[in-house]
Tab-separated table of C-alpha atoms in Angstrom:
chain	number	residue	atom	x	y	z
A	237	UNK	CA	108.598	79.317	83.210
A	238	UNK	CA	112.337	81.166	83.459
A	239	UNK	CA	110.739	84.332	83.061
A	240	UNK	CA	107.730	83.590	85.366
A	241	UNK	CA	110.817	82.360	87.725
A	242	UNK	CA	113.044	85.175	87.101
A	243	UNK	CA	110.009	88.123	88.174
A	244	UNK	CA	109.555	85.878	91.328
A	245	UNK	CA	113.030	86.330	92.376
A	246	UNK	CA	113.015	90.148	91.091
A	247	UNK	CA	109.882	90.862	93.388
A	248	UNK	CA	111.801	88.999	96.162
A	249	UNK	CA	114.364	90.971	95.718
A	250	UNK	CA	112.292	94.249	95.778
A	251	UNK	CA	110.237	93.455	99.227
A	252	UNK	CA	113.630	92.052	100.724
A	253	UNK	CA	115.859	95.373	99.317
A	254	UNK	CA	112.016	97.299	101.499
A	255	UNK	CA	112.327	95.194	104.132
A	256	UNK	CA	115.391	96.354	104.869
A	257	UNK	CA	114.995	100.088	104.340
A	258	UNK	CA	112.400	99.402	107.205
A	259	UNK	CA	114.842	97.658	109.042
A	260	UNK	CA	117.500	100.208	108.819
A	261	UNK	CA	115.400	102.898	110.178
A	262	UNK	CA	113.890	100.954	112.876
A	263	UNK	CA	116.909	99.656	114.158
A	264	UNK	CA	117.749	103.229	113.945
A	265	UNK	CA	114.188	103.949	115.848
A	266	UNK	CA	114.918	100.782	118.687
A	267	UNK	CA	118.394	100.946	119.321
A	268	UNK	CA	118.401	105.432	119.437
A	269	UNK	CA	115.307	104.822	122.026
A	270	UNK	CA	117.233	102.145	123.943
A	271	UNK	CA	120.019	104.388	124.307
A	272	UNK	CA	118.228	107.205	125.600
A	273	UNK	CA	116.295	105.127	128.138
A	274	UNK	CA	119.265	102.447	128.956
A	275	UNK	CA	121.830	105.888	129.859
A	276	UNK	CA	118.531	107.890	131.426
A	277	UNK	CA	115.220	106.791	133.366
A	278	UNK	CA	115.490	102.384	132.821
A	279	UNK	CA	119.220	102.601	133.744
A	280	UNK	CA	118.678	99.706	136.000
A	281	UNK	CA	115.989	98.193	134.101
A	282	UNK	CA	117.869	97.516	130.864
A	283	UNK	CA	115.458	94.451	129.697
A	284	UNK	CA	112.659	96.308	130.117
A	285	UNK	CA	114.504	99.451	128.720
A	286	UNK	CA	114.446	97.446	125.308
A	287	UNK	CA	111.385	96.143	125.381
A	288	UNK	CA	109.683	99.851	125.241
A	289	UNK	CA	112.119	100.316	122.104
A	290	UNK	CA	111.495	97.433	120.592
A	291	UNK	CA	107.720	98.136	121.000
A	292	UNK	CA	108.152	101.629	119.422
A	293	UNK	CA	110.364	99.936	116.562
A	294	UNK	CA	107.249	97.840	115.928
A	295	UNK	CA	105.145	100.196	116.045
A	296	UNK	CA	107.025	102.399	113.035
A	297	UNK	CA	107.795	98.662	111.436
A	298	UNK	CA	103.810	97.936	111.080
A	299	UNK	CA	103.027	101.113	108.668
A	300	UNK	CA	105.742	100.731	106.795
A	301	UNK	CA	106.062	97.319	106.017
A	302	UNK	CA	102.154	97.356	105.708
A	303	UNK	CA	101.716	100.692	103.336
A	304	UNK	CA	104.994	100.243	101.552
A	305	UNK	CA	107.082	97.307	101.068
A	306	UNK	CA	103.922	94.725	101.207
A	307	UNK	CA	101.289	96.559	100.451
A	308	UNK	CA	100.525	94.560	97.112
A	309	UNK	CA	100.350	91.271	99.511
A	310	UNK	CA	97.973	93.182	102.221
A	311	UNK	CA	94.553	91.878	103.083
A	312	UNK	CA	91.646	93.956	104.109
A	313	UNK	CA	91.580	92.360	107.453
A	314	UNK	CA	93.582	94.233	109.113
A	315	UNK	CA	93.093	93.244	112.908
A	316	UNK	CA	94.656	89.842	111.447
A	317	UNK	CA	97.937	90.957	110.442
A	318	UNK	CA	98.112	93.184	113.344
A	319	UNK	CA	98.205	90.849	115.465
A	320	UNK	CA	99.826	88.346	113.483
A	321	UNK	CA	102.211	91.290	112.627
A	322	UNK	CA	102.571	91.395	116.752
A	323	UNK	CA	102.661	87.347	117.394
A	324	UNK	CA	105.613	87.241	114.653
A	325	UNK	CA	107.633	90.764	116.351
A	326	UNK	CA	106.571	88.876	119.612
A	327	UNK	CA	109.291	85.903	118.782
A	328	UNK	CA	111.751	88.005	116.941
A	329	UNK	CA	111.380	90.233	120.249
A	330	UNK	CA	111.987	86.858	122.851
A	331	UNK	CA	115.242	86.265	120.519
A	332	UNK	CA	116.683	89.252	120.824
A	333	UNK	CA	115.652	89.442	124.540
A	334	UNK	CA	117.468	85.635	124.846
A	335	UNK	CA	121.043	86.907	123.368
A	336	UNK	CA	120.825	90.012	125.742
A	337	UNK	CA	120.121	87.804	128.933
A	338	UNK	CA	123.097	85.356	127.681
A	339	UNK	CA	125.078	87.993	127.437
A	340	UNK	CA	124.160	90.211	130.665
A	341	UNK	CA	122.767	86.506	133.197
A	342	UNK	CA	124.642	83.679	131.765
A	343	UNK	CA	127.716	85.193	130.822
A	344	UNK	CA	127.850	88.093	132.858
A	345	UNK	CA	128.653	91.423	130.641
A	346	UNK	CA	126.726	93.962	131.838
A	347	UNK	CA	128.402	97.183	129.950
A	348	UNK	CA	125.541	99.145	127.576
A	349	UNK	CA	128.625	98.249	124.726
A	350	UNK	CA	127.652	94.166	125.614
A	351	UNK	CA	123.767	95.157	126.416
A	352	UNK	CA	124.166	96.608	122.616
A	353	UNK	CA	126.090	93.638	120.460
A	354	UNK	CA	124.512	90.726	122.087
A	355	UNK	CA	120.489	92.804	121.876
A	356	UNK	CA	121.652	95.051	119.092
A	357	UNK	CA	123.271	93.385	116.428
A	358	UNK	CA	123.256	89.274	117.133
A	359	UNK	CA	119.432	89.297	118.267
A	360	UNK	CA	118.505	92.009	115.777
A	361	UNK	CA	120.311	90.022	113.198
A	362	UNK	CA	118.716	86.360	114.508
A	363	UNK	CA	115.199	87.800	114.592
A	364	UNK	CA	115.728	89.689	110.930
A	365	UNK	CA	115.763	86.889	109.281
A	366	UNK	CA	112.835	85.449	111.257
A	367	UNK	CA	111.093	88.347	110.984
A	368	UNK	CA	111.197	88.800	106.645
A	369	UNK	CA	109.802	84.973	106.153
A	370	UNK	CA	107.340	85.464	108.857
A	371	UNK	CA	105.853	88.350	107.780
A	372	UNK	CA	106.132	87.080	104.020
A	373	UNK	CA	104.422	83.917	104.787
A	374	UNK	CA	102.054	84.418	107.536
A	375	UNK	CA	101.657	88.145	108.048
A	376	UNK	CA	101.241	89.761	104.584
A	377	UNK	CA	100.870	86.702	102.279
A	378	UNK	CA	97.582	87.324	100.738
A	379	UNK	CA	97.660	86.099	97.307
A	380	UNK	CA	98.447	88.839	94.340
A	381	UNK	CA	95.909	89.674	92.360
A	382	UNK	CA	96.304	89.119	88.568
A	383	UNK	CA	99.173	90.253	86.725
A	384	UNK	CA	100.782	93.054	89.191
A	385	UNK	CA	103.164	95.124	86.215
A	386	UNK	CA	105.795	97.499	88.014
A	387	UNK	CA	106.642	99.802	84.699
A	388	UNK	CA	109.506	102.005	84.273
A	389	UNK	CA	110.137	105.334	83.892
A	390	UNK	CA	111.688	104.130	80.412
A	391	UNK	CA	108.699	102.339	79.380
A	392	UNK	CA	106.416	105.208	80.108
A	393	UNK	CA	109.187	107.232	78.395
A	394	UNK	CA	108.911	104.492	75.719
A	395	UNK	CA	105.128	104.252	75.202
A	396	UNK	CA	104.129	108.149	75.757
A	397	UNK	CA	107.086	108.414	72.352
A	398	UNK	CA	105.340	106.014	70.889
A	399	UNK	CA	108.463	104.154	70.294
A	400	UNK	CA	108.150	100.334	69.122
A	401	UNK	CA	111.670	100.241	68.529
A	402	UNK	CA	112.821	101.909	72.102
A	403	UNK	CA	108.912	99.649	73.784
A	404	UNK	CA	110.350	96.524	72.496
A	405	UNK	CA	114.018	96.539	73.893
A	406	UNK	CA	112.248	97.954	77.804
A	407	UNK	CA	109.852	95.152	77.494
A	408	UNK	CA	112.638	93.461	77.936
A	409	UNK	CA	115.058	94.718	80.441
A	410	UNK	CA	114.480	93.558	83.680
A	411	UNK	CA	113.392	96.581	85.273
A	412	UNK	CA	110.158	95.259	84.173
A	413	UNK	CA	108.265	92.655	86.923
A	414	UNK	CA	105.193	90.912	85.802
A	415	UNK	CA	104.614	88.892	88.908
A	416	UNK	CA	101.272	86.603	89.366
A	417	UNK	CA	100.678	84.248	92.718
A	418	UNK	CA	103.648	83.653	94.238
A	419	UNK	CA	102.300	80.338	95.116
């Protein structure tokens, strides 16, 4: 029971780290494109610029999360996952835009810095928490089939060397994650 709980926490932590890495790259893509659009062709339509930049970052995030972060949870119904992913990103975009609209039109803060902080920082933090939970529990929610074991490099070396003592030590190391269904 405790081992199972530790394994589930390790799996959740690993997913969160990967999600964070994808999110970091997505943030760079989103805000990089937004900056270019804000200072260029969409300087008069900053909300539209945020929508365009977020759509591009969303496509990147879809592929990275499906094929890396949650690859052990993806289903065979790609279009259903993609539709749910877009829906959840729509809610996340709504959070980002709400922060930016409040900053710009309610508080009267119209500078690039104000837009960036409202949408690209405050809104993004709120949307990121929502998205991680939504992706994990609604989009990429396939049950893990059987036991999934991630074998550490140390375990591979010990197994290849045939050292029972090294294998026993490696098996008890926290690097070994064995997780079954999460529900």
